[in-house]
Short mmCIF file of C-alpha atoms in Angstrom, two decimals:
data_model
loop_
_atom_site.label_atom_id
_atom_site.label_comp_id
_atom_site.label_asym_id
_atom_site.label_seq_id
_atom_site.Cartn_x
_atom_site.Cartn_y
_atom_site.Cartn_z
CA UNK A 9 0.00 0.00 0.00
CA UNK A 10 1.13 3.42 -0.93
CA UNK A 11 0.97 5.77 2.01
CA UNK A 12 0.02 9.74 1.39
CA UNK A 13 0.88 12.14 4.66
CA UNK A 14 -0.96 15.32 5.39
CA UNK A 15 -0.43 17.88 8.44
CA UNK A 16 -2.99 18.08 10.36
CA UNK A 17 -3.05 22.05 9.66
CA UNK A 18 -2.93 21.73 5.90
CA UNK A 19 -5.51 23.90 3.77
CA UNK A 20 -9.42 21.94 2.96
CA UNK A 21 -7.97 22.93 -0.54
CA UNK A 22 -5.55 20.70 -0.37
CA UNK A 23 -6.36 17.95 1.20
CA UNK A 24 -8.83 17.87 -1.12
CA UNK A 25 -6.14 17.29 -4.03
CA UNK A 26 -4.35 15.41 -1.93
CA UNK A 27 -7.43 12.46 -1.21
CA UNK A 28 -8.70 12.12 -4.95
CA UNK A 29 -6.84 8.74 -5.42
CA UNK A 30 -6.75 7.51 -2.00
CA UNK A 31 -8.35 4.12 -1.07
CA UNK A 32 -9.45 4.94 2.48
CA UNK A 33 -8.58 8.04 5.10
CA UNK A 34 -7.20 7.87 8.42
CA UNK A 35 -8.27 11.35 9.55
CA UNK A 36 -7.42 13.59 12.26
CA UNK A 37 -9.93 13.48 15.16
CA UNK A 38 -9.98 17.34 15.41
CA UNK A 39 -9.31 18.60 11.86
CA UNK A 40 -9.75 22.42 10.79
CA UNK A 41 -12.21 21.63 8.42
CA UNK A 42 -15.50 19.43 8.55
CA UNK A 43 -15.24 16.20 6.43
CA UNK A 44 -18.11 16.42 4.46
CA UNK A 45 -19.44 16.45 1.00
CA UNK A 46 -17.44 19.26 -0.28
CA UNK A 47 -14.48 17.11 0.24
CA UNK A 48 -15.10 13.70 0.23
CA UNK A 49 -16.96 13.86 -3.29
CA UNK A 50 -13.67 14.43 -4.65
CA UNK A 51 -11.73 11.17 -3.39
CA UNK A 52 -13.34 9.31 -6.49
CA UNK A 53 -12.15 6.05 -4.81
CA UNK A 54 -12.45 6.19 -1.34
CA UNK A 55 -14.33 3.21 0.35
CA UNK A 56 -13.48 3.59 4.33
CA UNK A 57 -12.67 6.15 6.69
CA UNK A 58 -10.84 5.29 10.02
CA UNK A 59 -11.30 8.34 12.59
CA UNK A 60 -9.13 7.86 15.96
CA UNK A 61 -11.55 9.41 18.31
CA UNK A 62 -14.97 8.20 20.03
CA UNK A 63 -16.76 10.75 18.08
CA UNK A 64 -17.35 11.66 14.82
CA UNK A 65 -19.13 15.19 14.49
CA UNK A 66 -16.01 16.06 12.45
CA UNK A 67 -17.28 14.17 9.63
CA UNK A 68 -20.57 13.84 7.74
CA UNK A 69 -22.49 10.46 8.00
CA UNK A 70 -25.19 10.70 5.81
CA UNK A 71 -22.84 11.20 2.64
CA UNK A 72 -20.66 8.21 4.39
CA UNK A 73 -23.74 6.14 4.23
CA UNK A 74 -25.37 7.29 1.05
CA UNK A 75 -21.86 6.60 -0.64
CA UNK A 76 -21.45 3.18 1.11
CA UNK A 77 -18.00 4.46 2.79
CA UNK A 78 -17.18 2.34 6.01
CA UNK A 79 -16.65 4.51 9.06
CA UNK A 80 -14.77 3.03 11.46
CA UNK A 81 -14.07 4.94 15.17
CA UNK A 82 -12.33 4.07 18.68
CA UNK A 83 -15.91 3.86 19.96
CA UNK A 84 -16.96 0.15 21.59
CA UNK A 85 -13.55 -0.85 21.34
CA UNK A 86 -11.57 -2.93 24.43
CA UNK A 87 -8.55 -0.39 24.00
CA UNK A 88 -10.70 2.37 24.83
CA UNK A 89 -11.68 1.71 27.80
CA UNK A 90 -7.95 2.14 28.82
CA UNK A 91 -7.82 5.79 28.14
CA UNK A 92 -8.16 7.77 30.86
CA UNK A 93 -6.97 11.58 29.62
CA UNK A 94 -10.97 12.96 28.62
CA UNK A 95 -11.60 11.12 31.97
CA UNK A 96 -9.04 12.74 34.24
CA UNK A 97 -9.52 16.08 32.20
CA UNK A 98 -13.12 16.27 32.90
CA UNK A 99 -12.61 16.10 36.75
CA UNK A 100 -9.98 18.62 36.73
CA UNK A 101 -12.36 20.93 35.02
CA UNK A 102 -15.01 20.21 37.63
CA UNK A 103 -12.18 20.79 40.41
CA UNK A 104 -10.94 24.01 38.82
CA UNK A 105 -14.51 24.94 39.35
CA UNK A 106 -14.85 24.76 43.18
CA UNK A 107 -11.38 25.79 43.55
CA UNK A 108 -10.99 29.10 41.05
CA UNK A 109 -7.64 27.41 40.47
CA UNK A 110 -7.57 28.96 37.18
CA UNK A 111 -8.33 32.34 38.23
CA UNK A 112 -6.11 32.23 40.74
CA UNK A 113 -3.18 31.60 38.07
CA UNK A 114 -4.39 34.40 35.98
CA UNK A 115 -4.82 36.86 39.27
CA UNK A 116 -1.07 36.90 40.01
CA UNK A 117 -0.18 36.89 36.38
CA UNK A 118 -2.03 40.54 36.70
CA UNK A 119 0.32 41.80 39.21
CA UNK A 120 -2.21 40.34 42.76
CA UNK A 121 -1.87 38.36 45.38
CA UNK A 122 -4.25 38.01 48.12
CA UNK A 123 -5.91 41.42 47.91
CA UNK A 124 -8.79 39.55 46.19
CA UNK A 125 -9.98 36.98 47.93
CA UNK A 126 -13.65 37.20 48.48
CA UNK A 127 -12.89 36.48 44.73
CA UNK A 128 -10.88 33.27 44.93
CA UNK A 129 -12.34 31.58 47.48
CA UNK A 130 -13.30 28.52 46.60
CA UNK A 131 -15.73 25.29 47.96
CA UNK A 132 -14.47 21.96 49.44
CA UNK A 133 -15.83 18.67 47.19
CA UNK A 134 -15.99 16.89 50.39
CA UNK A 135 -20.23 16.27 51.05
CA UNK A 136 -20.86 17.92 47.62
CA UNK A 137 -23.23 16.65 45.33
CA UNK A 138 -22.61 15.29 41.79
CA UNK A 139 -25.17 14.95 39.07
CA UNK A 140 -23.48 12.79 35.98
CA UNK A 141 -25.39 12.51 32.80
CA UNK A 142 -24.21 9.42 30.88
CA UNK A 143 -22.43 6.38 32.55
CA UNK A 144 -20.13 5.16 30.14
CA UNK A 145 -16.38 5.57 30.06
CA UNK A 146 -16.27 9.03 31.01
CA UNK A 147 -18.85 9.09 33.10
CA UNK A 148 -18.26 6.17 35.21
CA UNK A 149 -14.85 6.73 35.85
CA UNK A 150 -15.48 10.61 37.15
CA UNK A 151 -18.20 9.29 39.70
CA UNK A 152 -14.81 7.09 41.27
CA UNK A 153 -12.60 9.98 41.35
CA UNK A 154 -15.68 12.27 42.72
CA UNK A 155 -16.55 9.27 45.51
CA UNK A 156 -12.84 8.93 46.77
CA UNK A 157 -12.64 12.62 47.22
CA UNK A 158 -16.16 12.47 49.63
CA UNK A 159 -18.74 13.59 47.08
CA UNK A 160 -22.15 12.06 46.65
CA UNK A 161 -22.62 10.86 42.67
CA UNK A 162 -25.40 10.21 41.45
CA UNK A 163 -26.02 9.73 37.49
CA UNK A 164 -28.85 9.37 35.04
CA UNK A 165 -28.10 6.35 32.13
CA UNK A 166 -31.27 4.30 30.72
CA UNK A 167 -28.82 1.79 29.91
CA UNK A 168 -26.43 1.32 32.72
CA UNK A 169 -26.25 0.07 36.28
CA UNK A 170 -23.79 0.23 38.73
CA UNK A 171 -23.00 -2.09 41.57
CA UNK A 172 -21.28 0.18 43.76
CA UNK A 173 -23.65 1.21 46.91
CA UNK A 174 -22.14 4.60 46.93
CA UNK A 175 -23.35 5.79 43.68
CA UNK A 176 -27.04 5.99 43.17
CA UNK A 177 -29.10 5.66 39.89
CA UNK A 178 -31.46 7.97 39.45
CA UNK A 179 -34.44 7.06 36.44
CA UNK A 180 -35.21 10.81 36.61
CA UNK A 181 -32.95 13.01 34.99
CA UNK A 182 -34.36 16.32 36.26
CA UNK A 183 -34.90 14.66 39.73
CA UNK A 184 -31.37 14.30 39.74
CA UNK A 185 -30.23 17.90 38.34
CA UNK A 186 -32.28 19.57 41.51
CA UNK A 187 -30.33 17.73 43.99
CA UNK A 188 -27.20 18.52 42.10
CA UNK A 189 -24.56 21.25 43.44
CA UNK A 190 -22.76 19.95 39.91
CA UNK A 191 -23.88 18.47 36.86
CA UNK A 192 -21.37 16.55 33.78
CA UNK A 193 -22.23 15.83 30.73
CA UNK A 194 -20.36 12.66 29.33
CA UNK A 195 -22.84 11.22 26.86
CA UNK A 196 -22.71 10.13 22.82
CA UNK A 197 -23.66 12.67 20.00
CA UNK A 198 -26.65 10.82 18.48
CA UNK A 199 -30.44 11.90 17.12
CA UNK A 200 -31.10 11.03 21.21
CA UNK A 201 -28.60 13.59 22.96
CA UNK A 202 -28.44 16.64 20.32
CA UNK A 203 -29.55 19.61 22.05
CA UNK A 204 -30.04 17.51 25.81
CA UNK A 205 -29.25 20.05 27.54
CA UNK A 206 -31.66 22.77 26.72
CA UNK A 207 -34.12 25.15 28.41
CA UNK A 208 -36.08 22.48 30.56
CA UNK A 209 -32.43 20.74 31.82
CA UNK A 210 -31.29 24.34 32.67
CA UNK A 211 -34.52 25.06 34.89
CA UNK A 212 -33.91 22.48 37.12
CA UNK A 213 -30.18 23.20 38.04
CA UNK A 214 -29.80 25.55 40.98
CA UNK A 215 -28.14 28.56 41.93
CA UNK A 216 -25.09 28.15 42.21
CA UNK A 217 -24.35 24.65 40.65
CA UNK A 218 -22.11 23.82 38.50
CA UNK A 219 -22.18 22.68 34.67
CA UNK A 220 -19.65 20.73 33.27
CA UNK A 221 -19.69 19.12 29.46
CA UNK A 222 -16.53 17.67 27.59
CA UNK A 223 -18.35 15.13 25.24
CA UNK A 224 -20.47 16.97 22.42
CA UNK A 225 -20.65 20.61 21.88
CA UNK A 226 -24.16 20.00 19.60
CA UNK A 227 -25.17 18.29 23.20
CA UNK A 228 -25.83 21.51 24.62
CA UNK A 229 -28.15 24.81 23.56
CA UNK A 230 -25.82 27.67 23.91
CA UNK A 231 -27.76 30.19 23.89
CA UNK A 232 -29.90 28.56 26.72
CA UNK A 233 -26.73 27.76 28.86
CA UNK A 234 -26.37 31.83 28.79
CA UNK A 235 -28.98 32.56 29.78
CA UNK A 236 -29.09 30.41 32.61
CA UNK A 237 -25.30 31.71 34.05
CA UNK A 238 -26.95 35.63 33.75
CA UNK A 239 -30.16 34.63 35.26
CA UNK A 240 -28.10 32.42 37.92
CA UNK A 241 -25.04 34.55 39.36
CA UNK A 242 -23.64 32.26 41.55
CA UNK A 243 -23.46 29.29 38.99
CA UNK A 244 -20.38 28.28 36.81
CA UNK A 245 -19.72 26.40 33.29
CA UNK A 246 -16.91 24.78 32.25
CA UNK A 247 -16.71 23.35 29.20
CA UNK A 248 -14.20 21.94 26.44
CA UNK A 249 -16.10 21.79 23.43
CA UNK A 250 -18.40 23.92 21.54
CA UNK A 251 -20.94 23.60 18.64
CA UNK A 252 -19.36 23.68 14.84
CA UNK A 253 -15.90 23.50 16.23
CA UNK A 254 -14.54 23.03 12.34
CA UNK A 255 -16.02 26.54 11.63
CA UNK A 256 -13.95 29.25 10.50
CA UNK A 257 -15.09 31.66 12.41
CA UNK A 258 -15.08 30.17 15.92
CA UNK A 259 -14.45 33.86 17.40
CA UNK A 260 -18.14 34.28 16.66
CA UNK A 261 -19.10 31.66 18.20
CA UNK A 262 -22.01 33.02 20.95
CA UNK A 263 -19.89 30.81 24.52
CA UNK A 264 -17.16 32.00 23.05
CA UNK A 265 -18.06 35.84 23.35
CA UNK A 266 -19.58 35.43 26.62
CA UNK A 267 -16.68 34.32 28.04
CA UNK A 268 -14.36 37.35 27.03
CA UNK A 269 -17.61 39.36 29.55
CA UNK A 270 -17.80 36.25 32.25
CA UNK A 271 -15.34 35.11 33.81
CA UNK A 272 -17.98 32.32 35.09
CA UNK A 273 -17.91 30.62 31.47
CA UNK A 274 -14.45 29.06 31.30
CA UNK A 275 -13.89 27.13 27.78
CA UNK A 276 -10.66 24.74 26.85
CA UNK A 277 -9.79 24.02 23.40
CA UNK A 278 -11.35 20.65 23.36
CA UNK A 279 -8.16 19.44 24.41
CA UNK A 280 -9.54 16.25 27.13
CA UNK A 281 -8.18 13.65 25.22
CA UNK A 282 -4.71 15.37 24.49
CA UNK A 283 -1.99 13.58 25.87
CA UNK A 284 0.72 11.41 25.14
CA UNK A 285 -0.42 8.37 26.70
CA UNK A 286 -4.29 8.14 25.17
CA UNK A 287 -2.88 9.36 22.08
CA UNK A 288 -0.72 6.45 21.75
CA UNK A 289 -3.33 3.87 22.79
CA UNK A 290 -5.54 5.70 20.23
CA UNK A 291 -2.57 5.00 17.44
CA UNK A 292 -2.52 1.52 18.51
CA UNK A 293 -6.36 0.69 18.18
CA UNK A 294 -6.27 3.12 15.09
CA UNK A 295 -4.17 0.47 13.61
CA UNK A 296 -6.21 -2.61 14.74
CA UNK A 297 -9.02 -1.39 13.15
CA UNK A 298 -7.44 -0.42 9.58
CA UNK A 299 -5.97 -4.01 9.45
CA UNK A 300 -9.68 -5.25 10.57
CA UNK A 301 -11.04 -2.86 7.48
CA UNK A 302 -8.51 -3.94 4.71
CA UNK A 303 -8.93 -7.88 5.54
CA UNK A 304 -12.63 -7.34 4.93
CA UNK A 305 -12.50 -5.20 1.70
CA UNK A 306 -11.31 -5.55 -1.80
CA UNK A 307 -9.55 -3.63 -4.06
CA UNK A 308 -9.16 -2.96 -7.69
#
């Protein structure tokens, strides 16, 4: 096989010169351009797509399925469930939260110390409350980190369980976002879990909680999520994604405006799963599953 490289910050233009003769794509999970009709109608051959992430907003399905191209992702795979980095990421935002850590950085990069803090004081986890929507990887392994630090976890999943007596299931999502002082997101992008979090899930948070997502930005109605931290002063976001990341104009994006005016909106470059260690297990299973593609397809 004949192997074609491409940066990962190369021009849609071309990579789209680049692809026209290639067989199948091993894309970047974050690329600076949406995969979609524009560019995969001109790889004239291309029969399978391997993406090295869980999700796959970056690239469009329906043209994958209405041009019979395989897509093939880390998702359901035994190696994944060894990476820990969106995991361990997602925690640390939701202790940054309670602790102002970040602002604390930023204060004495500004020239302060202690003069400010009725600002930086932060809350102990200890005998907090922790609302997790979606038990899978993510989700599952935050509610262990959150239980050995003291919180109470509970999490909403139609289709898991847990054995452990110190995390309860609740079948009520909303019944679970009242009683929460903090709330993660950690589910799937599917037809189910676009635009979950919307007006209604916002209504039953309280003052003062905290919202966390690092799955999906689509997951989550922006504009809603505003108006819920200026109606609520005493809540907090954190989040590591937002919606139509591959856009070109991300500056316009309406989170990402808010938080140049809030300091209560805190957003990461979608940067969870950026590390050397899941990026290498992610390499690994990347392979697996292009030898698993070719051994099932032909080739002219």
């Amino acid at each position: 096989y004949n192997c074609i490289f491409i940066k990962n910050d190369t021009h849609a233009a071309i990579v789209k010169k680049e692809i026209k003769d290639v067989d199948g794509w091993i894309c970047s999970p974050c690329p600076s351009y949406k995969i979609d009709r524009a560019i995969l109608s001109k790889a004239r051959k291309i029969k399978f797509i391997i993406t090295p992430s869980t999700g796959v907003t970056h690239i469009d399905l329906e043209y994958l399925k209405k041009k019979k191209i395989k897509i093939k992702s880390l998702k359901n795979t035994k190696l994944v469930n060894q990476i820990y980095a969106s995991s361990e990421f997602t925690f640390l935002m939701l202790m940054n939260a309670f602790k102002n850590f970040y602002d604390g950085a930023l204060n004495v990069k500004m020239g302060y110390w202690r003069q400010k803090e009725g600002y930086l004081r932060g809350n102990e986890l200890t005998n907090k409350t922790l609302g997790i929507v979606g038990f899978g990887r993510i989700g599952s392994n935050v509610a262990k980190y959150a239980t050995s630090m003291g919180m109470k976890v509970g999490f909403y999943d139609p289709y898991k369980k847990t054995k452990n007596k110190n995390i309860k299931k609740f079948k009520n999502m909303f019944e679970m976002l009242k009683r929460s002082d903090a709330v993660i997101v950690s589910v799937h992008l599917d037809n189910l879990t676009i635009n979950l979090v919307n007006k209604k899930f916002f209504s039953f948070m309280k003052n003062g909680s905290i919202f966390v997502n690092s799955s999906r930005g689509e997951i989550v109605n922006e504009k809603e999520l505003i108006k819920f931290l200026t109606k609520n002063k005493k809540s907090k976001a954190i989040i590591d994604v937002i919606q139509n990341e591959q856009s070109k104009e991300l500056r316009k994006n309406i989170l990402y405006d808010f938080s140049k005016r809030s300091s209560r909106l805190l957003i990461t470059p979608h940067m969870a799963g950026l590390t050397f260690e899941s990026e290498t297990k992610a390499a690994i299973q990347t392979y697996n599953n292009l030898k698993q593609v070719l051994r099932g397809m032909k080739f002219d």
